[in-house]
Coordinates of C-alpha atoms in Angstrom, one line a residue:
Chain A
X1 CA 26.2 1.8 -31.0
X2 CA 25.5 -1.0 -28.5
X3 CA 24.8 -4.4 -29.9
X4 CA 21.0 -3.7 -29.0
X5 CA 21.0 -1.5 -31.5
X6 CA 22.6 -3.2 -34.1
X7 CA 20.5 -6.2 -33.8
X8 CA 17.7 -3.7 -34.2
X9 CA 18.9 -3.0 -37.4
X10 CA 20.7 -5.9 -38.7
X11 CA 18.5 -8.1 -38.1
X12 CA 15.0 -7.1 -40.5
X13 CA 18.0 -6.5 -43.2
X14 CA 19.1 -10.3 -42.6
X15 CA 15.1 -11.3 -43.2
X16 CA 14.7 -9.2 -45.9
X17 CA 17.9 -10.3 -47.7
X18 CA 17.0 -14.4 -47.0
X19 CA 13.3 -13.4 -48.4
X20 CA 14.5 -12.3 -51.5
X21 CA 17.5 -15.0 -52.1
X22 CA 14.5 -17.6 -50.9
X23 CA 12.5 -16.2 -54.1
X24 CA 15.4 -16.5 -56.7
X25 CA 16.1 -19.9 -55.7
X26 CA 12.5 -21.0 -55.9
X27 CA 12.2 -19.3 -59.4
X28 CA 15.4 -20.7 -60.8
X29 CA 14.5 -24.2 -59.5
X30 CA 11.1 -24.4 -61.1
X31 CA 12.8 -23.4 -64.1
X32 CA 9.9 -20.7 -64.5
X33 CA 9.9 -17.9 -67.6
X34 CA 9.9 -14.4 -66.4
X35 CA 6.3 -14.4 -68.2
X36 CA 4.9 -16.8 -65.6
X37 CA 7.0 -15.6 -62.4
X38 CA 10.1 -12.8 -61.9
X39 CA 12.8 -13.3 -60.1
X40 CA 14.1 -10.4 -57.2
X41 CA 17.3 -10.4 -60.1
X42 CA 14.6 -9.3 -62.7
X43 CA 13.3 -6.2 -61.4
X44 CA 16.2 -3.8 -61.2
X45 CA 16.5 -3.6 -64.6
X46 CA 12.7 -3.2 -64.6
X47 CA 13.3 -0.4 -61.9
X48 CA 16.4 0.9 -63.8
X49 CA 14.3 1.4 -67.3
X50 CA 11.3 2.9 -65.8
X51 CA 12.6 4.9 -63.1
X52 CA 11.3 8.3 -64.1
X53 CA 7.7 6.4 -64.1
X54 CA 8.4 5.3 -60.7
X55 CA 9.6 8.3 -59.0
X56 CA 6.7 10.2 -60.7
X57 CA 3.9 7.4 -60.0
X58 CA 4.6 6.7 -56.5
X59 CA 4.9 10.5 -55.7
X60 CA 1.2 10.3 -56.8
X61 CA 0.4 7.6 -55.0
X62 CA 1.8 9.1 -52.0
X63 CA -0.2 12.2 -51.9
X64 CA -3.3 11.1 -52.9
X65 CA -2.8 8.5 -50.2
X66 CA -1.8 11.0 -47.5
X67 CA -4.4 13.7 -48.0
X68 CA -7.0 10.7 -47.8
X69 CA -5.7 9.5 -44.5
X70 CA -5.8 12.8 -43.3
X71 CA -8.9 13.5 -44.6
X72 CA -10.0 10.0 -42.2
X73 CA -8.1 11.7 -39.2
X74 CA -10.2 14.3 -39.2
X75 CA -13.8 12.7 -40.0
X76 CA -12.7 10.0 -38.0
X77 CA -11.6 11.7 -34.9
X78 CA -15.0 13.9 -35.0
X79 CA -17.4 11.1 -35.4
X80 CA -15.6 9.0 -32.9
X81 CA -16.0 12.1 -30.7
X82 CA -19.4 12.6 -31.0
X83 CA -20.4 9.0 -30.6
X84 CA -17.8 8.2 -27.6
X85 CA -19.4 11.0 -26.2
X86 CA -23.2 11.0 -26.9
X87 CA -24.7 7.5 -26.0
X88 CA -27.6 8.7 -28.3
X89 CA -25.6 9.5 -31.4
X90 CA -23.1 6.3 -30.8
X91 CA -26.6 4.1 -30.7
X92 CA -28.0 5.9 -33.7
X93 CA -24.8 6.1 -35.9
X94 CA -22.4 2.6 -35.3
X95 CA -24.8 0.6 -37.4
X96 CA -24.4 3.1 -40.1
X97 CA -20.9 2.9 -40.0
X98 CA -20.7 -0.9 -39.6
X99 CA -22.8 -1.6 -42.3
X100 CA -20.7 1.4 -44.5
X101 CA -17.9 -0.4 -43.9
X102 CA -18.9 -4.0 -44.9
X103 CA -19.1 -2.5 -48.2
X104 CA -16.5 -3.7 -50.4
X105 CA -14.7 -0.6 -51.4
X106 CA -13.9 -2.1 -54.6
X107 CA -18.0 -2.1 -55.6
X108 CA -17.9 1.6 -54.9
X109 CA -14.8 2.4 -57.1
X110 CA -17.1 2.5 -59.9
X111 CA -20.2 4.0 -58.1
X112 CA -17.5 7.4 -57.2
X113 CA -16.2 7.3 -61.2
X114 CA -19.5 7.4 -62.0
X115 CA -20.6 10.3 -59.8
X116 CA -18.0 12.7 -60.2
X117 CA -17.1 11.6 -63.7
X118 CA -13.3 12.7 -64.6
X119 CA -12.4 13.9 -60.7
X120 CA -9.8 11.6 -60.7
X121 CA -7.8 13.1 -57.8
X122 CA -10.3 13.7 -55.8
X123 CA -12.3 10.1 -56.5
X124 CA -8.7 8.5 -55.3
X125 CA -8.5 10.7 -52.0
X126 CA -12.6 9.7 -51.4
X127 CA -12.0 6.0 -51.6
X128 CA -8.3 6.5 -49.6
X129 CA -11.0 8.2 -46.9
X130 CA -13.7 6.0 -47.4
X131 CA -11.3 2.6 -46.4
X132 CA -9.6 3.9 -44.1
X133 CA -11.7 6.4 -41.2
X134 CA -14.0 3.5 -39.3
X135 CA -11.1 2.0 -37.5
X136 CA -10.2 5.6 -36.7
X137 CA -13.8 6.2 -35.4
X138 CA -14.3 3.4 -33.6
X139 CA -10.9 3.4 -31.7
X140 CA -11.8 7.1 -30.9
X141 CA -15.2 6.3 -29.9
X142 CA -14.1 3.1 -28.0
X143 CA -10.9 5.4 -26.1
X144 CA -13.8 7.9 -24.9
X145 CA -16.8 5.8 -23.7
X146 CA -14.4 3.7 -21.8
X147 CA -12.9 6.6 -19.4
X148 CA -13.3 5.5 -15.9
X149 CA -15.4 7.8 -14.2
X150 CA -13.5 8.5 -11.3
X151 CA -10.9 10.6 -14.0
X152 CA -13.8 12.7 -15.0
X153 CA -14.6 13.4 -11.1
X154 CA -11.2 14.4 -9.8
X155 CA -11.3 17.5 -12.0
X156 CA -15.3 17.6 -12.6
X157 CA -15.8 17.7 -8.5
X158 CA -12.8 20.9 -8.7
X159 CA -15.3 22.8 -11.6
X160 CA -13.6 21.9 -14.5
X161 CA -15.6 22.3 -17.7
X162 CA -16.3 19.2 -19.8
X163 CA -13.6 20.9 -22.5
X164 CA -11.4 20.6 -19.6
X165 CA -11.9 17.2 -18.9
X166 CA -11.9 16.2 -22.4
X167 CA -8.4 18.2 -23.5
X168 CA -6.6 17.5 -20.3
X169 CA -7.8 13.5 -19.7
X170 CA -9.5 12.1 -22.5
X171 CA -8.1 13.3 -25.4
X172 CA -4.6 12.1 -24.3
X173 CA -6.0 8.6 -23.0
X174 CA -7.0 8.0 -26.2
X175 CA -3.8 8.7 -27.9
X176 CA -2.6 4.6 -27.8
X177 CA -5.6 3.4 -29.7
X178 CA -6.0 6.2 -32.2
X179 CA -2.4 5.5 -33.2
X180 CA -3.1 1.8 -33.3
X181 CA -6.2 2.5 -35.7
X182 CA -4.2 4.8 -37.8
X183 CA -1.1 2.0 -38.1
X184 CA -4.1 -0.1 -39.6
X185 CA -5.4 2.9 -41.4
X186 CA -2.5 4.2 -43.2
X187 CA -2.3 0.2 -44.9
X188 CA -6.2 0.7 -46.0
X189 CA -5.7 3.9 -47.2
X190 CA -2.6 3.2 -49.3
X191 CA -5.1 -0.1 -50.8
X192 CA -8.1 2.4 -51.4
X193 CA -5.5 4.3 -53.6
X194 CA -4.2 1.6 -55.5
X195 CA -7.6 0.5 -56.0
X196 CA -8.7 3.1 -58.2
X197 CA -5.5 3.6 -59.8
X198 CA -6.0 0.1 -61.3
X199 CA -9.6 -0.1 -61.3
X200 CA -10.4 3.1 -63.3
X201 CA -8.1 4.6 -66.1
X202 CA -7.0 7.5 -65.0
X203 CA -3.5 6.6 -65.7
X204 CA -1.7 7.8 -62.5
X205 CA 0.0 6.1 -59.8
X206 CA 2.0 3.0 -59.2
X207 CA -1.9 1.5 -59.3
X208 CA -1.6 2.7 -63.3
X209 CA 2.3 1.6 -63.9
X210 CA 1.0 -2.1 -62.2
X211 CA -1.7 -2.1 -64.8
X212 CA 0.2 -0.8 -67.8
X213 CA 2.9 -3.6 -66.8
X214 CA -0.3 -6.3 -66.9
X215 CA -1.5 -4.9 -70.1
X216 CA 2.1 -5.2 -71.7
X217 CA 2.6 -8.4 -70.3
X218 CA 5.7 -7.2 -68.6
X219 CA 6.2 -9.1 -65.4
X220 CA 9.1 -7.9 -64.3
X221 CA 7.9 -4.6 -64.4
X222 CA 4.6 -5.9 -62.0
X223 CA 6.6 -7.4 -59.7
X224 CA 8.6 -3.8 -59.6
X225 CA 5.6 -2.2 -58.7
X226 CA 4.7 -4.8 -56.2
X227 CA 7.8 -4.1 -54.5
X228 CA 7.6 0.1 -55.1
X229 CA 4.3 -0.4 -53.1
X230 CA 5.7 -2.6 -50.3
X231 CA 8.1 -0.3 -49.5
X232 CA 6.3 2.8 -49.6
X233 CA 4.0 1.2 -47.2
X234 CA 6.6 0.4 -45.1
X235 CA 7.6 4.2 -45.4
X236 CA 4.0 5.2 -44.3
X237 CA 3.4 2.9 -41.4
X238 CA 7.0 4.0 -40.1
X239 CA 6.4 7.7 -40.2
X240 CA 3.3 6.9 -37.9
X241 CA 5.3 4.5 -35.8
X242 CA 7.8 7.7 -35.2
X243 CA 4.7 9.8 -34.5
X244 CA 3.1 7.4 -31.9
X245 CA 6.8 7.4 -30.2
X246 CA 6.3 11.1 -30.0
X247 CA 3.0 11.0 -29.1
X248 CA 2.5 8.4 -27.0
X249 CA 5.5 7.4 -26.3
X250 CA 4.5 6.9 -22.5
X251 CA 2.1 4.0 -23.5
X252 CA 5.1 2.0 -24.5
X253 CA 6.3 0.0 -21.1
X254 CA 10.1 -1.2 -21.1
X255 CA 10.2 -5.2 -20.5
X256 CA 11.3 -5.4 -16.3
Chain B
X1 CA -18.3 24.7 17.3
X2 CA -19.5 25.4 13.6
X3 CA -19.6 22.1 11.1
X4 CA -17.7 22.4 7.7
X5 CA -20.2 19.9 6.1
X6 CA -23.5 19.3 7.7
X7 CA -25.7 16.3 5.5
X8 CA -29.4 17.1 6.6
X9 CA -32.5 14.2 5.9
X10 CA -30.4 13.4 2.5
X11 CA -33.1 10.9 0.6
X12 CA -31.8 10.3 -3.2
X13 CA -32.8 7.8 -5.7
X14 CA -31.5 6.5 -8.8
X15 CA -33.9 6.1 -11.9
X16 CA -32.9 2.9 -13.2
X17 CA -35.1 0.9 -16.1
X18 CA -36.3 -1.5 -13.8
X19 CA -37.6 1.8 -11.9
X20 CA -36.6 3.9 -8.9
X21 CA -33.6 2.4 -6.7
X22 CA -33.6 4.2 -3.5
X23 CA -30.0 4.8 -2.5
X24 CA -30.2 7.4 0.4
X25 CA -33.1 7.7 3.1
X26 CA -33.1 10.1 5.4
X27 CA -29.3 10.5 6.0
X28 CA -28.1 12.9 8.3
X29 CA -24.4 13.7 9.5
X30 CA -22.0 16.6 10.1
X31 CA -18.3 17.3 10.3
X32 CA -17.2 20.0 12.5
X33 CA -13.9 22.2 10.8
X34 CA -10.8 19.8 10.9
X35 CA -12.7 16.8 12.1
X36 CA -12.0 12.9 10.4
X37 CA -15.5 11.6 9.6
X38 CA -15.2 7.4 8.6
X39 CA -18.4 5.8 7.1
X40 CA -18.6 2.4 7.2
X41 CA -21.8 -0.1 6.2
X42 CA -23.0 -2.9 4.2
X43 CA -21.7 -3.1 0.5
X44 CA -23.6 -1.2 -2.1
X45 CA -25.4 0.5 0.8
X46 CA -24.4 4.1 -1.0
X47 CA -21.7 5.3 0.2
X48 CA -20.0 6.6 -2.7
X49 CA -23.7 8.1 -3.6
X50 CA -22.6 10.4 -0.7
X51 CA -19.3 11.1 -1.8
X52 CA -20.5 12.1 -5.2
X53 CA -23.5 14.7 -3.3
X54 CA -20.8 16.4 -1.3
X55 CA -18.8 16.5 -4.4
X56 CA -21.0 18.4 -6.0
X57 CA -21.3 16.2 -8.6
X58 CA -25.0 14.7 -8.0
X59 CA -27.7 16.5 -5.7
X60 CA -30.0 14.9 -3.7
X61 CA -33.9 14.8 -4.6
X62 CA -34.7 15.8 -1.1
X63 CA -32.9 17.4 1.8
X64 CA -29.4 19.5 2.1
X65 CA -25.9 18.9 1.5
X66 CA -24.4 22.2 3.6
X67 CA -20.9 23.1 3.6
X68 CA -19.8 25.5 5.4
X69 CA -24.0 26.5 6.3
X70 CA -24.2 27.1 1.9
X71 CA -26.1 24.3 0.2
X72 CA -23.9 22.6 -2.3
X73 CA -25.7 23.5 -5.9
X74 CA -22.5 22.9 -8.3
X75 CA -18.7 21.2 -7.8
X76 CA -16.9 22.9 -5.4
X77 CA -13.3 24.1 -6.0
X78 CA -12.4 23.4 -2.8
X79 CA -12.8 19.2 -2.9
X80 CA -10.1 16.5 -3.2
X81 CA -11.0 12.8 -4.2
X82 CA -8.8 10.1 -3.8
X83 CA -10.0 6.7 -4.7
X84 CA -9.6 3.1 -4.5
X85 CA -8.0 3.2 -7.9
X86 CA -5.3 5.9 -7.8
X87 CA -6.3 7.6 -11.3
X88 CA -2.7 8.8 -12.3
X89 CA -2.4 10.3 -15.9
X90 CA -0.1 7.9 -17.6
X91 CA 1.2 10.5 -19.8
X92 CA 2.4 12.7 -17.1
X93 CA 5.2 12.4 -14.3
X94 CA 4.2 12.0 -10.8
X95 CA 5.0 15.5 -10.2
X96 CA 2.4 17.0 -13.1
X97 CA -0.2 14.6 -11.8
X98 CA 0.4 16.1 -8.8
X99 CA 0.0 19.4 -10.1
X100 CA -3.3 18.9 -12.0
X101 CA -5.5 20.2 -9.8
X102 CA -3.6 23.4 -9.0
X103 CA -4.3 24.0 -13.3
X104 CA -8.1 23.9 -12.4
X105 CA -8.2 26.0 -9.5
X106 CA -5.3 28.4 -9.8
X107 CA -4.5 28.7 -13.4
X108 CA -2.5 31.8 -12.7
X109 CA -0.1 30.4 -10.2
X110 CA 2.9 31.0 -11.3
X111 CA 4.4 27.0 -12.1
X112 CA 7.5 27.1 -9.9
X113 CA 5.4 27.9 -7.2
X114 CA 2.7 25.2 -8.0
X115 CA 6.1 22.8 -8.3
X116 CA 7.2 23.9 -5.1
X117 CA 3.7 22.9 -3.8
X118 CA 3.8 19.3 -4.9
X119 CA 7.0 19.0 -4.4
X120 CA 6.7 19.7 -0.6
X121 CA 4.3 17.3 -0.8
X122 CA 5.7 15.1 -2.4
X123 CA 8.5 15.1 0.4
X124 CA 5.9 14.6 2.7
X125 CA 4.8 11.1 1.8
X126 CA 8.4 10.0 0.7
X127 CA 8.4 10.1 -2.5
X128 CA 10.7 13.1 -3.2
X129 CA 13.1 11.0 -5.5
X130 CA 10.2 10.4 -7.6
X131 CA 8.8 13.6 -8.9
X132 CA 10.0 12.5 -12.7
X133 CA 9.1 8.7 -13.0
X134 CA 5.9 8.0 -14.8
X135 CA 3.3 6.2 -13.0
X136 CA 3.5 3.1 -14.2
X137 CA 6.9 3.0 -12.6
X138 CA 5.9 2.9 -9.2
X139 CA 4.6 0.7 -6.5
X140 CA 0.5 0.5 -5.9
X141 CA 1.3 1.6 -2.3
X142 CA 3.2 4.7 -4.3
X143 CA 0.8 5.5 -6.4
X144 CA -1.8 5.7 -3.9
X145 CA 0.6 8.1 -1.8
X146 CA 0.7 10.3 -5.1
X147 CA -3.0 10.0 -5.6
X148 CA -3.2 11.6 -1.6
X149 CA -0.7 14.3 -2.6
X150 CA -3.0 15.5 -5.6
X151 CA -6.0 15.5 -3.6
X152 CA -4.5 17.8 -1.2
X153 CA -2.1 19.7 -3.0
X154 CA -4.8 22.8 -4.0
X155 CA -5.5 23.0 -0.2
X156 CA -9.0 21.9 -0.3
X157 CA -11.5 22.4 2.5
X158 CA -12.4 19.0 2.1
X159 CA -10.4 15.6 1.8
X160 CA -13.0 12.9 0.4
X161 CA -11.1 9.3 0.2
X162 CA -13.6 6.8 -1.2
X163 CA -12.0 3.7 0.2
X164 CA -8.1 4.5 -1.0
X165 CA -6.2 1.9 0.9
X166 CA -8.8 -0.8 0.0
X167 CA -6.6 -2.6 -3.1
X168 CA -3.6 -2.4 -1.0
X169 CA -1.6 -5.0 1.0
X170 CA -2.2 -5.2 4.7
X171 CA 1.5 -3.6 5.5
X172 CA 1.3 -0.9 3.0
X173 CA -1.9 -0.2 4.2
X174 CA -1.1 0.4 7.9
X175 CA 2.1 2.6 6.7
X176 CA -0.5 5.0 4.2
X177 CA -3.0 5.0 7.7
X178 CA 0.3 6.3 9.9
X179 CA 1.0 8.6 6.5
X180 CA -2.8 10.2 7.3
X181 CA -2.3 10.9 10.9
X182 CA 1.0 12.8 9.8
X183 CA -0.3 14.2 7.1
X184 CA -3.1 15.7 9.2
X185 CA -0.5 16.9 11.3
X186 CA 1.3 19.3 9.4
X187 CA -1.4 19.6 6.9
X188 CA -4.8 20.1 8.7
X189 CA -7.4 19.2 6.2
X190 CA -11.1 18.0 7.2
X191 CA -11.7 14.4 5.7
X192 CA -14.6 12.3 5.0
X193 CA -13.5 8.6 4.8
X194 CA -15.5 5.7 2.8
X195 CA -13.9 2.4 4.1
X196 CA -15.2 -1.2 4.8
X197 CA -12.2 -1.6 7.3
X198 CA -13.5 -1.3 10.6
X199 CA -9.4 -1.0 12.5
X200 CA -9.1 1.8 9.4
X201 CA -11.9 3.6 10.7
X202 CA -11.0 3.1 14.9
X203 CA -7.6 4.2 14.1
X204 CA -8.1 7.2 11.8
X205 CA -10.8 8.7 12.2
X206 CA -12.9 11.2 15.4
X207 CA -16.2 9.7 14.2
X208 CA -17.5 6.8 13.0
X209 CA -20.6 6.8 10.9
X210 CA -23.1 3.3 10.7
X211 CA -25.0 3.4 7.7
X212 CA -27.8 0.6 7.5
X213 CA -28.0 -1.2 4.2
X214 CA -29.6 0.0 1.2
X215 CA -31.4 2.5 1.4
X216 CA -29.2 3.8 3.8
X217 CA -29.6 6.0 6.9
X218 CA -27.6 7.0 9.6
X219 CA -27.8 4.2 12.3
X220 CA -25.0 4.8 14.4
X221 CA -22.4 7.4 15.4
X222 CA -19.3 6.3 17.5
X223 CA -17.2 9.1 19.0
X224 CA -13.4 8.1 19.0
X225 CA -12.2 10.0 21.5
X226 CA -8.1 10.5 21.5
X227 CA -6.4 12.8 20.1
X228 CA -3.7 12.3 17.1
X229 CA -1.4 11.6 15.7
X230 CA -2.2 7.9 16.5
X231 CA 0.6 5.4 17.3
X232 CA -0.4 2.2 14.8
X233 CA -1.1 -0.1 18.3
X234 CA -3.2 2.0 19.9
X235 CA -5.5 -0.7 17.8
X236 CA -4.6 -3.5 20.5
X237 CA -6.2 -1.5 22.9
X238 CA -8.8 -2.8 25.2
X239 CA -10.7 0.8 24.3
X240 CA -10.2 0.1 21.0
X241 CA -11.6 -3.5 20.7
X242 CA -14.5 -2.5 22.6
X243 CA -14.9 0.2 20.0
X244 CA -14.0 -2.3 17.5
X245 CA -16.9 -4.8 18.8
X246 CA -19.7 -2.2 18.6
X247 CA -19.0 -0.9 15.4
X248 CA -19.2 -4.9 14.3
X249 CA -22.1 -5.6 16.2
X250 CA -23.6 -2.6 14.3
X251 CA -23.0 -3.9 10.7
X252 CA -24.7 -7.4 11.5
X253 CA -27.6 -4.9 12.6
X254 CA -27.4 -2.9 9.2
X255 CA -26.6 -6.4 6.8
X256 CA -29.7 -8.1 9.1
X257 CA -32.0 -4.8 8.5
X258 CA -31.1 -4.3 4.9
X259 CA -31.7 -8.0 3.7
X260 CA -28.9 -7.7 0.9
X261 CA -27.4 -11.2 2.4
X262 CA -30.5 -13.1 1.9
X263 CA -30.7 -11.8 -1.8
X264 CA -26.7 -12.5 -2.5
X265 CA -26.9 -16.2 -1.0

């Protein structure tokens, strides 16, 4: 391993451990109760106690959040389809989708419980959806309107059918943003979820085991959750880092 | 002798919301099999209007693009483009940009033959030890000499280069002008060239086209009459700066006539 590499890997370790040590110190010099603020020491034994409810909650949490963001790959990719390719349907639908998304997902949490009343699974993948697809859409959108037309002429002027054009060109010129949307996406998505585990009582999730914590006044065990959550997320946003590298890994310039 | 490309009383507007914007009036010009045409005129005069009607990609509201004596109702298959911008795919080497075209146009080749194709080519402009590097890894003079080597690689009838050493340096751009006259050389092709360089057009091409500003017609045709491949100082000529001075002394015509200065200043 070159010391590139080990840096790579050392180094986030080193912040992460001086984060942590930084938060016990701070707790143990304001001399503060576990009941007002837990220490990083605190929450293994919260973890350690409760670590069937974790393993089962986050698994949840996971899905739910995962079919939701696929769910906005595939809405999101289509409507940023049609509107990066129809100028008529992009004027007729972006304030729509604008003013959708200015909602605060947190007033429609109820709105959804209310609709489809006991759904709980499929309320948590709507709002997962719902939060996460415009930045999907409008990356899409944005990738396709903004093709310089002399890529469309090279194959256009040699007969090539718009399918061509868009499968061979703009589909794969797009790739950078779309995966730049979904890095943003899979964080909203993950907050959709947790939002309705907390907000409606359904009692699954680490959304739940955060509010059951609350409810008991066990801090430590918050806290635990808070940190479950973190590092799922960074879980999610890595798997699509690795994707991108896959996908687009040719959008990624070395430093000269 | 027949013409590959014969452009008869072309007149074309576009519909814009301000109304119609005349591009084209009565353009005429033709390109016998083999032959270097080289447009030159005032900025925004429509040139590349024409490029896109030969193309296929746009037709005229009146008159006839011909090529080879069949009007041109739809793209052709047998057109290369090369632009000021080199439009490489990003996500592909320089060899599978090369390639691309050959997909459109002969999707049953087998691929080491289409490989062999650009690869030939490839050698051709110098670039042979790049076949695998992306495109963001070359030079712009490179990339340009790629873009050339996909525009011809599928053997098209007709080579349309819409000003392609314009964003280049002027070094780079002489070497990719002496590239041309080889090229042409072992690979006969018929090219239309788009170019505000006046010494481009002198030293590549058989025929100089004037077009007078906007809307623009044919205004002048200059003959340049010696054969190729062209040694780079043939430009220092006392032929060629007489050739050189018309051709100027017809763009102040074509600004003067068109009135676009007056309107910029």
């Amino acid at each position: 391993m070159t010391r590139r590499q080990l840096q790579k890997i050392v180094t986030p370790i080193i912040g992460i451990l001086v984060f942590l040590a930084l938060w016990e110190f701070w707790v143990w010099y304001m001399g503060w109760p576990t009941y007002k603020m837990a220490a990083p020491s605190d929450l293994w034994p919260a973890f350690w106690q409760y670590r069937e409810l974790f393993l089962v909650n986050a698994w949840q949490t996971l899905w739910r959040t995962v079919v939701g963001l696929g769910l906005a790959v595939v809405v999101g990719t289509i409507l940023g389809m049609i509107m990066g390719l129809s100028r008529v349907m992009n004027d007729g639908l972006y304030p729509l989708l604008v003013g959708f998304n200015a909602i605060p997902k947190a007033t429609v949490v109820p709105v959804v419980a209310l609709v489809f009343i006991g759904q709980h699974d499929f309320n948590t993948i709507l709002i997962a959806f719902m939060i996460s697809f415009f930045p999907i859409a409008v990356s899409v959108a944005i990738g396709l309107s903004t093709l310089e037309p002399e890529y469309r002429d090279i194959l256009r002027s040699l007969g090539a059918s718009r399918f061509t054009v868009f499968w061979k060109i703009a589909l794969p010129k797009t790739l950078p943003e779309f995966f730049g949307a979904l890095k943003v996406a899979v964080t909203l998505a993950f907050i959709g979820t947790n939002l309705v585990e907390i907000v409606t009582p359904h009692g699954r999730g680490l959304g739940s085991l955060f509010d059951s914590g609350r409810i008991a006044s066990n801090y430590p065990l918050m806290f635990a959750v808070l940190i479950a959550l973190a590092i799922l997320g960074i879980v999610l946003y890595y798997i699509v880092v690795a994707l991108e590298r896959i996908f687009a890994g040719w959008a990624d310039r070395q430093p000269t | 002798m027949t013409n590959l490309i014969e452009i008869r009383g072309v007149t074309h507007a576009y519909r814009t919301a301000a109304g119609e914007l005349p591009v084209l009036d009565d353009l005429s010009l033709a390109i016998p099999e083999g032959g270097f045409c080289a447009v030159v005129g005032p900025s925004g005069c429509g040139k590349s209007t024409l490029t896109r009607l030969i193309a296929g990609l746009m037709f005229p509201d009146r008159g006839e693009v011909l090529l080879q004596g069949e009007p041109v109702r739809s793209p052709r298959r047998n057109v290369g483009m090369a632009f000021q911008n080199p439009v490489l795919l990003e996500w592909r080497t320089i060899l599978q940009n090369v390639i691309l075209p050959l997909e459109i146009v002969a999707p049953r080749m087998p691929k080491a033959q289409r490989e062999e194709r650009a690869r030939s080519l490839l050698a051709m402009v110098g670039l042979e030890g790049f076949s695998d590097k992306r495109p963001s890894e070359l030079s712009g003079g490179m990339r340009q000499r790629a873009s050339l080597c996909r525009a011809l690689v599928h053997k098209p009838d007709i080579l349309i280069l819409d000003e392609p050493f314009g964003a280049l340096d002027a070094f780079t751009r002489e070497d990719l002008w002496q590239l041309m006259h080889q090229l042409r050389a072992e690979e006969p092709f018929t090219a239309l060239l788009i170019t505000h360089d006046l010494r481009e057009s002198v030293y590549l091409a058989d025929q100089v086209v004037v077009l007078s500003g906007r809307p623009a017609s044919t205004q002048h045709v200059l003959e340049i009459d010696m054969p190729g491949p062209r040694p780079i100082d043939m430009l220092y000529s006392a032929q060629s700066v007489q050739w050189l001075a018309e051709l100027r002394a017809q763009i102040e015509i074509a600004q003067g006539r068109s009135g676009t200065r007056k309107v910029m200043a």
